[in-house]
Amino acid sequence: MKESFKKNDMVTLEITDLGSSGEGIGKVDGFTLFVKDALIGDVIQAKIIKLKKNYGYGRLMEILTPSPSRVEARCPQARACGGCQIQPLAYEKQLEYKENKVKELLERVGKVQDYVMEPIIGMKEPWYYRNKAQFPVGKTKEGEIVTGFYAGRTHSIIPVEECFIQHSLNQELMAIVRQWMQAYDVQPYNEASHTGLVRHIFTRIGKYTGEVMVCLVINGKKIPKEAELVECLKKVPGMTSICLNINREKTNVILGSTVKCLWGQPYITDKIGDIAYRISPLSFFQVNPIQTQKLYSTALEYAGLTGNETVWDLYCGIGTISLFLAKSAKKVYGVEIVPEAIDDAKENAQLNGIENAEFFVGKAEEVLPEQYEKNGVYADVIVVDPPRKGCDEKLLQCMVQMAPKRIVYVSCDPATLARDLGFLEANGYKVEKVRCTDMFPHSTHVESVVLLEKRKKKPDSYVDLTVDVEDYR
Ligand code: SAH
C-alpha cells in the first residue's frame, strides 16, 4: 500500500488512537500515519512528511472536523512546549484514554483476563499539581533574561510567565532570579557554546508543609552577588532551602552530582499521609503529591496487610512506599540501586520513628535472589515499583520461587507492566484487580497498581518472557 503514497501527498484521515508522546494515530487505506497535535476523534488533512516501511509521519495541515472531545488548551504555549501533550483533550477523555490504554495492553500483550478494572483516579482540579519545577534560563536578542522552555530541538528559550501545572509560587521565584541576573549582569548558560553561568532554576515546594526550595543549577562553582540573591529569596514565605547545584558537563542532563547549600537546610520536608519525607535536590520524589497519596493508598489496600506480614518493597527509592506500608506490617525490607536514596530512606525511617523497616542497596534482581538463596528470606507480600523498563526476568523468577501470597505491581509504563504480568500469570499468579491513577494530567503518562494473588499450585517450570514490548508501544 505504501507504494501509493509519496512524500508531500495530502491525505484526509480520522485519528483513532494516540501514541506514547501524544501524537495522533490514524489510518489511510490501511496505512498507519502518526500526526503530531491531532487528537482522537479529529478528522484532519495531513501532509505526508516521512515514509517508513510500515508507517509514516504526517504534518497536521487542517482540522476538518474537530473531535467532540477537543477543548481550548488553557496554556497558550501548550503546542510549542510539548510538556502537556494532550492538554486540548477534555480532562475526562484524557482519563478514559489512559484507562483504555492500560486495559488494551494488559489484554493484548499480557493476555490477562477475568480481572476487575477499578475506575481510574483522576484529579478534581488537574492544574498546578507539580511540586517540582526545572526551568531553563536564557536571554533574548535584546539581552533580556528569560525563563521558560526550550523550543523544539533548538537552544532558544520560549519565555513562559505561568506554567499551569506548576505551583503558582514559581512565577515569583523565577522573577526574583531573573531580576537578580539582570541587575548584576549574571549570564545565563548557553548550551551551544557551553559558556555562561546559570543553566536551570530548580524548585521544590512541599504541598503540605509549604516549605520552599530554590536551587540554581550552574556551570561554575559559585555565583557572584550571592548575598543579594539570598536576601531577596529568603523573604518568600516558606523559604527553607537555597542551594546551588554544580553541573559543568556538556550535557542535557539537568542536575549535576554536587549540591552546595547557600542558606537554610539542604532539603525540604513534605508529607504523604502521616509520613514525613526529607527531600534533597537529588532525591527522587513523586511530583504530584495529591495523587501520590491516592496511589500509595491503593498499593496499601491491595497489599491487604493485617500487621503480621513480611513485605519486600523492590525499587524503593527513598523508601516512600516502604514507610507508607510499615505501620501496617510486621517488617518491611526495601531494595534500591541508588545508595544516596537508601541513605534518605534510612533517615526518613528515623524521622518517623519507624523501626521495622530495613533497606538494602543494590539491584533488586541481585539482592533478592542472593537473600533468598543465602538467608532463605521470606515474603507474604512483594511490592515492585520499577522504572519504565519494568522488572528484570531474574527478579520475576525469584519472586515466583519465593511464592508470596500477594504481589502488588506499581507501574509507570503499561507496556512493560503487561509483559511482566504475562510472565507472572504463566507462573502461578492471577491478576485480580487493576487501578490506574492519573499522576500527570495533560500528559500521556499513566500510573497503574495491580494486585496479583498466588494460585493454588506452585509451578514446576518457568515460562520465558517472549514478548518484545517495543512492538506494542
Ligand atoms: N517506589 C519509589 C521509587 C520508584 S522509581 C517511589 O514511589 O518514590 C523507581 C526506582 O527504581 C528509582 O529509585 C530507581 O533508582 C530504582 N531502580 C532502577 N533500577 C533498579 C534496579 N535494578 N534495582 C533496584 N532499584 C532500581
Short mmCIF file of C-alpha atoms in Angstrom, two decimals, residues 8-472:
data_model
loop_
_atom_site.label_atom_id
_atom_site.label_comp_id
_atom_site.label_asym_id
_atom_site.label_seq_id
_atom_site.Cartn_x
_atom_site.Cartn_y
_atom_site.Cartn_z
CA ASN A 8 4.20 15.75 0.38
CA ASP A 9 0.98 13.93 -0.51
CA MET A 10 -2.09 15.42 1.14
CA VAL A 11 -4.36 12.90 2.83
CA THR A 12 -7.57 13.01 4.85
CA LEU A 13 -7.90 10.75 7.86
CA GLU A 14 -9.62 10.23 11.17
CA ILE A 15 -7.44 9.95 14.27
CA THR A 16 -8.32 6.83 16.25
CA ASP A 17 -5.52 6.49 18.82
CA LEU A 18 -2.68 8.39 20.49
CA GLY A 19 0.97 7.34 20.55
CA SER A 20 3.20 7.36 23.62
CA SER A 21 4.19 11.01 23.05
CA GLY A 22 0.60 12.10 22.47
CA GLU A 23 0.80 12.12 18.68
CA GLY A 24 -2.41 11.24 16.82
CA ILE A 25 -2.55 7.90 15.03
CA GLY A 26 -4.87 7.11 12.15
CA LYS A 27 -5.06 5.04 9.00
CA VAL A 28 -5.36 5.94 5.32
CA ASP A 29 -6.20 2.94 3.14
CA GLY A 30 -4.84 0.67 5.87
CA PHE A 31 -1.55 2.60 6.11
CA THR A 32 -0.72 3.98 9.59
CA LEU A 33 0.18 7.65 9.94
CA PHE A 34 1.45 9.47 13.04
CA VAL A 35 0.40 13.11 13.18
CA LYS A 36 1.58 15.43 15.96
CA ASP A 37 -1.05 17.73 17.51
CA ALA A 38 -4.01 15.72 16.20
CA LEU A 39 -6.39 14.19 18.74
CA ILE A 40 -8.59 11.08 18.88
CA GLY A 41 -11.81 11.90 17.01
CA ASP A 42 -10.34 14.66 14.81
CA VAL A 43 -10.85 14.34 11.07
CA ILE A 44 -7.85 16.06 9.57
CA GLN A 45 -5.96 16.92 6.47
CA ALA A 46 -2.29 16.00 6.78
CA LYS A 47 0.74 16.28 4.56
CA ILE A 48 2.98 13.21 4.46
CA ILE A 49 6.44 14.27 5.61
CA LYS A 50 8.20 10.94 6.13
CA LEU A 51 7.57 7.40 4.94
CA LYS A 52 8.83 4.21 6.60
CA LYS A 53 8.20 0.63 5.62
CA ASN A 54 5.02 0.07 7.55
CA TYR A 55 4.04 3.55 8.68
CA GLY A 56 4.58 7.22 8.03
CA TYR A 57 4.52 10.66 9.62
CA GLY A 58 2.20 13.48 8.63
CA ARG A 59 2.04 17.18 9.45
CA LEU A 60 -1.30 18.49 10.62
CA MET A 61 -2.48 20.96 7.95
CA GLU A 62 -6.10 21.45 8.85
CA ILE A 63 -8.65 20.07 11.27
CA LEU A 64 -11.66 19.39 9.02
CA THR A 65 -13.94 18.19 11.82
CA PRO A 66 -12.66 18.73 15.33
CA SER A 67 -13.01 15.87 17.78
CA PRO A 68 -16.06 16.36 20.05
CA SER A 69 -13.55 15.94 22.91
CA ARG A 70 -11.41 18.89 21.82
CA VAL A 71 -11.22 21.84 24.22
CA GLU A 72 -9.22 25.05 24.08
CA ALA A 73 -5.82 24.46 25.69
CA ARG A 74 -5.54 26.61 28.82
CA CYS A 75 -1.88 27.31 28.17
CA PRO A 76 -1.18 29.38 25.05
CA GLN A 77 2.22 27.66 24.75
CA ALA A 78 0.92 24.08 25.08
CA ARG A 79 1.58 23.14 21.45
CA ALA A 80 5.11 24.59 21.31
CA CYS A 81 6.15 23.33 24.75
CA GLY A 82 5.21 19.67 24.42
CA GLY A 83 5.20 19.13 28.20
CA CYS A 84 1.40 18.77 28.19
CA GLN A 85 0.93 16.66 25.07
CA ILE A 86 -2.84 16.20 25.40
CA GLN A 87 -3.99 19.44 27.04
CA PRO A 88 -6.56 20.09 24.25
CA LEU A 89 -8.31 16.81 25.11
CA ALA A 90 -11.16 17.27 27.65
CA TYR A 91 -9.91 16.00 31.01
CA GLU A 92 -12.48 13.21 31.40
CA LYS A 93 -11.49 11.99 27.92
CA GLN A 94 -7.82 12.02 28.94
CA LEU A 95 -8.75 9.72 31.82
CA GLU A 96 -10.79 7.46 29.56
CA TYR A 97 -7.91 7.28 27.09
CA LYS A 98 -5.40 6.32 29.80
CA GLU A 99 -7.58 3.65 31.35
CA ASN A 100 -8.35 2.13 27.95
CA LYS A 101 -4.68 2.12 27.03
CA VAL A 102 -3.79 0.10 30.14
CA LYS A 103 -6.70 -2.29 29.63
CA GLU A 104 -5.86 -2.82 25.99
CA LEU A 105 -2.16 -3.51 26.66
CA LEU A 106 -2.86 -5.89 29.55
CA GLU A 107 -5.26 -7.91 27.45
CA ARG A 108 -3.31 -7.87 24.17
CA VAL A 109 0.28 -8.13 25.40
CA GLY A 110 -0.18 -9.80 28.79
CA LYS A 111 -3.18 -11.94 27.77
CA VAL A 112 -4.71 -11.01 31.12
CA GLN A 113 -8.38 -11.96 31.53
CA ASP A 114 -11.09 -12.02 34.19
CA TYR A 115 -9.87 -9.23 36.41
CA VAL A 116 -11.53 -6.20 37.96
CA MET A 117 -10.62 -2.86 36.42
CA GLU A 118 -11.38 -0.29 39.11
CA PRO A 119 -12.13 3.25 37.91
CA ILE A 120 -9.11 5.44 37.20
CA ILE A 121 -8.38 8.01 39.94
CA GLY A 122 -8.35 11.43 38.30
CA MET A 123 -7.81 14.86 39.85
CA LYS A 124 -10.66 17.16 40.87
CA GLU A 125 -8.56 20.13 39.86
CA PRO A 126 -5.96 18.91 37.34
CA TRP A 127 -3.86 22.11 37.44
CA TYR A 128 -0.93 23.47 39.47
CA TYR A 129 -0.24 19.94 40.68
CA ARG A 130 3.54 19.60 40.38
CA ASN A 131 5.80 20.04 43.42
CA LYS A 132 8.99 20.17 41.33
CA ALA A 133 9.92 22.57 38.52
CA GLN A 134 13.04 22.98 36.43
CA PHE A 135 13.08 25.97 34.12
CA PRO A 136 15.96 26.67 31.72
CA VAL A 137 17.33 30.22 31.75
CA GLY A 138 18.27 32.19 28.64
CA LYS A 139 18.47 35.60 27.07
CA THR A 140 16.56 37.29 24.26
CA LYS A 141 18.32 39.07 21.39
CA GLU A 142 17.61 42.30 23.24
CA GLY A 143 19.55 40.99 26.24
CA GLU A 144 16.57 40.35 28.48
CA ILE A 145 16.80 37.36 30.86
CA VAL A 146 14.03 34.83 30.25
CA THR A 147 12.87 31.58 31.85
CA GLY A 148 10.65 29.07 30.10
CA PHE A 149 11.31 26.01 27.99
CA TYR A 150 13.44 25.01 25.04
CA ALA A 151 11.69 25.47 21.70
CA GLY A 152 11.64 22.15 19.86
CA ARG A 153 15.15 20.82 19.32
CA THR A 154 16.74 24.26 19.47
CA HIS A 155 18.81 26.08 22.09
CA SER A 156 16.50 29.09 22.22
CA ILE A 157 14.11 29.54 25.11
CA ILE A 158 10.46 30.45 24.79
CA PRO A 159 9.56 32.61 27.79
CA VAL A 160 6.73 31.37 29.99
CA GLU A 161 5.20 33.59 32.64
CA GLU A 162 2.88 30.99 34.06
CA CYS A 163 3.01 27.22 33.76
CA PHE A 164 -0.44 25.88 34.62
CA ILE A 165 0.74 22.57 36.02
CA GLN A 166 3.31 24.12 38.36
CA HIS A 167 2.77 25.68 41.78
CA SER A 168 1.86 29.34 41.20
CA LEU A 169 4.63 30.49 43.57
CA ASN A 170 7.10 29.58 40.83
CA GLN A 171 6.28 32.80 38.99
CA GLU A 172 7.53 34.87 41.91
CA LEU A 173 10.63 32.71 42.35
CA MET A 174 11.53 32.94 38.64
CA ALA A 175 11.01 36.72 38.69
CA ILE A 176 13.37 37.16 41.65
CA VAL A 177 16.15 35.18 39.97
CA ARG A 178 15.65 36.98 36.62
CA GLN A 179 15.79 40.39 38.30
CA TRP A 180 18.94 39.45 40.19
CA MET A 181 20.60 38.24 36.98
CA GLN A 182 19.55 41.37 35.12
CA ALA A 183 20.69 43.71 37.91
CA TYR A 184 24.15 42.15 38.32
CA ASP A 185 24.71 41.08 34.73
CA VAL A 186 24.84 37.38 35.61
CA GLN A 187 24.99 35.40 32.38
CA PRO A 188 22.67 32.54 31.52
CA TYR A 189 24.25 29.34 30.28
CA ASN A 190 24.41 28.87 26.54
CA GLU A 191 24.03 25.22 25.57
CA ALA A 192 25.56 25.61 22.12
CA SER A 193 28.76 27.39 23.19
CA HIS A 194 28.93 25.84 26.72
CA THR A 195 29.50 29.32 28.19
CA GLY A 196 27.65 31.41 30.76
CA LEU A 197 26.67 30.51 34.33
CA VAL A 198 23.02 29.86 35.20
CA ARG A 199 21.59 26.77 33.50
CA HIS A 200 18.32 25.99 35.25
CA ILE A 201 16.24 27.17 38.16
CA PHE A 202 15.10 24.09 40.05
CA THR A 203 12.39 24.42 42.68
CA ARG A 204 10.56 22.14 45.06
CA ILE A 205 7.54 23.18 47.11
CA GLY A 206 6.13 21.00 49.88
CA LYS A 207 2.40 20.57 49.32
CA TYR A 208 1.53 20.02 52.97
CA THR A 209 4.36 21.82 54.75
CA GLY A 210 4.60 24.81 52.35
CA GLU A 211 8.40 24.54 52.55
CA VAL A 212 10.17 26.03 49.53
CA MET A 213 13.49 25.09 47.92
CA VAL A 214 15.24 27.08 45.19
CA CYS A 215 18.31 25.51 43.63
CA LEU A 216 20.27 27.28 40.91
CA VAL A 217 21.96 24.84 38.54
CA ILE A 218 25.20 26.47 37.48
CA ASN A 219 28.07 25.91 35.09
CA GLY A 220 30.62 27.01 37.70
CA LYS A 221 31.50 26.66 41.36
CA LYS A 222 29.93 29.79 42.79
CA ILE A 223 27.75 32.76 41.92
CA PRO A 224 28.53 36.49 42.12
CA LYS A 225 26.37 38.65 44.42
CA GLU A 226 25.29 35.60 46.38
CA ALA A 227 24.18 37.60 49.42
CA GLU A 228 21.95 39.82 47.27
CA LEU A 229 20.15 36.83 45.76
CA VAL A 230 19.74 35.11 49.13
CA GLU A 231 18.42 38.36 50.66
CA CYS A 232 15.57 38.53 48.12
CA LEU A 233 14.72 34.81 48.07
CA LYS A 234 14.64 34.31 51.82
CA LYS A 235 11.77 36.81 52.14
CA VAL A 236 9.48 34.47 50.16
CA PRO A 237 7.05 32.82 52.60
CA GLY A 238 8.02 29.21 53.30
CA MET A 239 11.60 29.58 52.02
CA THR A 240 13.55 26.74 53.65
CA SER A 241 16.40 25.90 51.34
CA ILE A 242 18.51 27.92 48.90
CA CYS A 243 21.10 25.79 47.10
CA LEU A 244 23.47 25.61 44.18
CA ASN A 245 23.83 22.54 42.04
CA ILE A 246 27.10 22.30 40.17
CA ASN A 247 26.78 20.99 36.62
CA ARG A 248 29.79 21.80 34.42
CA GLU A 249 29.20 18.98 31.98
CA LYS A 250 28.30 19.44 28.33
CA THR A 251 25.07 17.53 28.71
CA ASN A 252 21.33 17.97 28.63
CA VAL A 253 21.01 16.15 31.96
CA ILE A 254 19.72 18.91 34.21
CA LEU A 255 21.35 18.22 37.58
CA GLY A 256 25.00 17.61 38.42
CA SER A 257 26.05 15.49 41.37
CA THR A 258 27.23 18.25 43.77
CA VAL A 259 24.90 20.37 45.87
CA LYS A 260 26.00 23.35 47.95
CA CYS A 261 23.62 24.89 50.45
CA LEU A 262 23.69 28.73 50.47
CA TRP A 263 21.03 29.35 53.07
CA GLY A 264 18.73 27.28 55.33
CA GLN A 265 18.82 23.49 55.02
CA PRO A 266 19.89 21.40 52.04
CA TYR A 267 16.42 19.80 51.92
CA ILE A 268 12.72 20.39 52.42
CA THR A 269 10.30 18.12 54.23
CA ASP A 270 6.88 17.11 52.95
CA LYS A 271 4.26 14.56 53.93
CA ILE A 272 2.34 11.82 52.23
CA GLY A 273 -0.45 10.77 54.56
CA ASP A 274 1.05 10.63 58.07
CA ILE A 275 4.61 10.05 56.91
CA ALA A 276 7.14 12.88 56.64
CA TYR A 277 9.85 12.68 53.97
CA ARG A 278 13.06 14.62 53.74
CA ILE A 279 13.70 15.60 50.13
CA SER A 280 17.03 16.92 48.84
CA PRO A 281 17.55 18.31 45.32
CA LEU A 282 18.90 14.98 44.06
CA SER A 283 16.30 12.65 45.63
CA PHE A 284 13.61 11.04 43.52
CA PHE A 285 10.24 12.07 44.89
CA GLN A 286 6.87 11.71 43.16
CA VAL A 287 5.93 15.07 41.61
CA ASN A 288 2.16 15.02 42.20
CA PRO A 289 1.63 14.84 45.98
CA ILE A 290 -2.19 14.70 45.91
CA GLN A 291 -2.22 11.74 43.55
CA THR A 292 0.77 10.04 45.19
CA GLN A 293 -1.23 9.66 48.37
CA LYS A 294 -4.03 8.01 46.39
CA LEU A 295 -1.59 5.78 44.50
CA TYR A 296 0.09 4.59 47.69
CA SER A 297 -3.29 4.10 49.37
CA THR A 298 -4.28 1.76 46.53
CA ALA A 299 -0.98 -0.10 46.96
CA LEU A 300 -1.65 -0.36 50.71
CA GLU A 301 -5.19 -1.60 50.15
CA TYR A 302 -4.04 -4.20 47.59
CA ALA A 303 -1.26 -5.36 49.93
CA GLY A 304 -4.03 -6.41 52.36
CA LEU A 305 -1.85 -6.02 55.46
CA THR A 306 -3.04 -7.02 58.93
CA GLY A 307 0.12 -6.24 60.91
CA ASN A 308 1.67 -9.72 60.73
CA GLU A 309 3.18 -9.63 57.26
CA THR A 310 6.72 -9.50 55.97
CA VAL A 311 6.83 -7.22 52.94
CA TRP A 312 9.57 -6.66 50.34
CA ASP A 313 9.40 -3.28 48.56
CA LEU A 314 11.59 -3.53 45.48
CA TYR A 315 12.80 -0.39 43.63
CA CYS A 316 12.01 1.54 46.82
CA GLY A 317 13.68 4.92 46.06
CA ILE A 318 13.82 6.95 49.30
CA GLY A 319 11.57 4.41 50.99
CA THR A 320 8.32 6.19 50.20
CA ILE A 321 6.16 3.08 49.76
CA SER A 322 8.12 1.05 52.35
CA LEU A 323 7.44 3.59 55.09
CA PHE A 324 3.84 4.09 53.98
CA LEU A 325 3.29 0.33 54.46
CA ALA A 326 5.47 -0.15 57.55
CA LYS A 327 2.91 0.72 60.20
CA SER A 328 0.52 -1.92 58.84
CA ALA A 329 3.15 -4.66 58.50
CA LYS A 330 5.40 -6.69 60.81
CA LYS A 331 8.52 -5.96 58.79
CA VAL A 332 9.33 -4.16 55.54
CA TYR A 333 12.51 -4.63 53.50
CA GLY A 334 13.32 -2.08 50.81
CA VAL A 335 15.77 -2.54 47.91
CA GLU A 336 17.09 0.28 45.75
CA ILE A 337 20.05 0.71 43.40
CA VAL A 338 20.96 4.34 44.30
CA PRO A 339 22.97 4.46 47.57
CA GLU A 340 22.02 8.09 48.33
CA ALA A 341 18.34 7.19 48.08
CA ILE A 342 18.88 4.45 50.67
CA ASP A 343 20.59 6.99 52.97
CA ASP A 344 17.44 9.12 52.64
CA ALA A 345 15.24 6.06 53.22
CA LYS A 346 17.04 5.27 56.49
CA GLU A 347 16.86 8.89 57.58
CA ASN A 348 13.15 9.02 56.72
CA ALA A 349 12.51 5.88 58.77
CA GLN A 350 14.21 7.53 61.74
CA LEU A 351 12.38 10.83 61.21
CA ASN A 352 9.09 8.97 61.56
CA GLY A 353 10.17 6.67 64.40
CA ILE A 354 9.72 3.61 62.17
CA GLU A 355 11.81 0.69 63.45
CA ASN A 356 10.51 -2.22 61.40
CA ALA A 357 11.97 -1.15 58.04
CA GLU A 358 15.33 -2.31 56.74
CA PHE A 359 17.00 -1.25 53.50
CA PHE A 360 19.44 -2.80 51.03
CA VAL A 361 21.49 -1.05 48.34
CA GLY A 362 21.76 -2.95 45.07
CA LYS A 363 19.93 -4.24 42.05
CA ALA A 364 16.64 -5.83 43.01
CA GLU A 365 17.38 -8.72 40.63
CA GLU A 366 20.62 -9.41 42.52
CA VAL A 367 19.75 -8.56 46.13
CA LEU A 368 16.55 -10.58 46.33
CA PRO A 369 17.91 -13.84 44.80
CA GLU A 370 21.02 -13.54 46.99
CA GLN A 371 18.99 -13.02 50.16
CA TYR A 372 16.67 -15.84 49.20
CA GLU A 373 19.43 -18.32 48.42
CA LYS A 374 21.79 -17.40 51.27
CA ASN A 375 19.41 -16.46 54.04
CA GLY A 376 16.16 -18.05 52.93
CA VAL A 377 14.26 -14.77 53.30
CA TYR A 378 10.51 -14.93 53.14
CA ALA A 379 7.73 -12.63 51.92
CA ASP A 380 3.99 -12.54 52.48
CA VAL A 381 3.68 -9.64 50.09
CA ILE A 382 6.08 -8.29 47.46
CA VAL A 383 5.64 -4.76 46.11
CA VAL A 384 7.52 -3.69 42.96
CA ASP A 385 7.68 -0.17 41.52
CA PRO A 386 10.24 -0.43 38.70
CA PRO A 387 11.34 2.26 36.22
CA ARG A 388 9.86 2.23 32.69
CA LYS A 389 11.77 -0.81 31.55
CA GLY A 390 9.90 -2.97 34.04
CA CYS A 391 11.25 -5.86 36.12
CA ASP A 392 14.26 -7.95 35.24
CA GLU A 393 13.27 -11.54 34.42
CA LYS A 394 15.66 -12.89 37.09
CA LEU A 395 13.74 -10.90 39.66
CA LEU A 396 10.38 -12.17 38.47
CA GLN A 397 11.67 -15.75 38.66
CA CYS A 398 12.89 -15.25 42.19
CA MET A 399 9.57 -13.70 43.21
CA VAL A 400 7.71 -16.71 41.83
CA GLN A 401 10.02 -19.04 43.77
CA MET A 402 9.50 -17.12 46.99
CA ALA A 403 5.76 -17.57 46.41
CA PRO A 404 4.32 -14.61 48.36
CA LYS A 405 0.53 -14.65 48.82
CA ARG A 406 0.21 -11.35 47.01
CA ILE A 407 2.24 -9.27 44.60
CA VAL A 408 1.45 -5.58 44.22
CA TYR A 409 2.87 -4.17 40.99
CA VAL A 410 3.10 -0.36 40.75
CA SER A 411 3.97 0.68 37.20
CA CYS A 412 4.66 3.82 35.19
CA ASP A 413 4.67 2.01 31.83
CA PRO A 414 1.70 -0.16 30.89
CA ALA A 415 3.58 -1.95 28.07
CA THR A 416 6.30 -3.43 30.32
CA LEU A 417 3.68 -3.96 33.04
CA ALA A 418 1.65 -6.09 30.61
CA ARG A 419 4.73 -8.10 29.64
CA ASP A 420 5.62 -8.78 33.29
CA LEU A 421 2.03 -9.67 34.24
CA GLY A 422 2.02 -12.13 31.34
CA PHE A 423 5.05 -13.81 32.92
CA LEU A 424 3.59 -13.85 36.42
CA GLU A 425 0.25 -15.21 35.17
CA ALA A 426 2.08 -18.00 33.33
CA ASN A 427 3.97 -18.82 36.51
CA GLY A 428 1.42 -19.28 39.23
CA TYR A 429 -0.16 -15.84 39.79
CA LYS A 430 -3.51 -14.38 38.85
CA VAL A 431 -4.26 -10.70 38.20
CA GLU A 432 -7.19 -9.83 40.44
CA LYS A 433 -7.50 -6.04 40.34
CA VAL A 434 -6.10 -3.10 38.43
CA ARG A 435 -6.44 0.58 39.24
CA CYS A 436 -4.89 3.49 37.37
CA THR A 437 -4.05 6.85 38.90
CA ASP A 438 -3.56 10.00 36.86
CA MET A 439 -0.29 11.34 38.23
CA PHE A 440 0.43 13.58 35.23
CA PRO A 441 -2.73 15.28 33.93
CA HIS A 442 -2.39 16.60 30.33
CA SER A 443 0.44 14.18 29.53
CA THR A 444 0.04 10.68 28.09
CA HIS A 445 1.66 9.04 31.13
CA VAL A 446 -0.35 6.81 33.40
CA GLU A 447 0.49 5.01 36.63
CA SER A 448 -1.15 1.68 37.46
CA VAL A 449 -1.37 -0.52 40.55
CA VAL A 450 -2.09 -4.22 40.05
CA LEU A 451 -2.93 -6.89 42.62
CA LEU A 452 -1.84 -10.44 41.83
CA GLU A 453 -2.69 -13.39 44.03
CA LYS A 454 -0.99 -16.75 44.20
CA ARG A 455 -2.87 -19.59 42.54
CA LYS A 456 -3.23 -22.82 44.46
CA LYS A 457 -0.36 -24.74 42.82
CA LYS A 458 3.29 -23.62 42.60
CA PRO A 459 4.70 -24.03 39.06
CA ASP A 460 7.28 -26.76 38.34
CA SER A 461 8.90 -24.85 35.49
CA TYR A 462 9.03 -21.30 34.21
CA VAL A 463 7.68 -19.82 31.04
CA ASP A 464 10.04 -17.35 29.39
CA LEU A 465 9.29 -13.74 28.60
CA THR A 466 8.84 -13.85 24.87
CA VAL A 467 7.04 -10.59 24.17
CA ASP A 468 9.04 -7.69 22.80
CA VAL A 469 7.21 -4.69 24.22
CA GLU A 470 8.70 -2.26 21.71
CA ASP A 471 6.26 -3.76 19.21
CA TYR A 472 3.33 -2.68 21.30
#
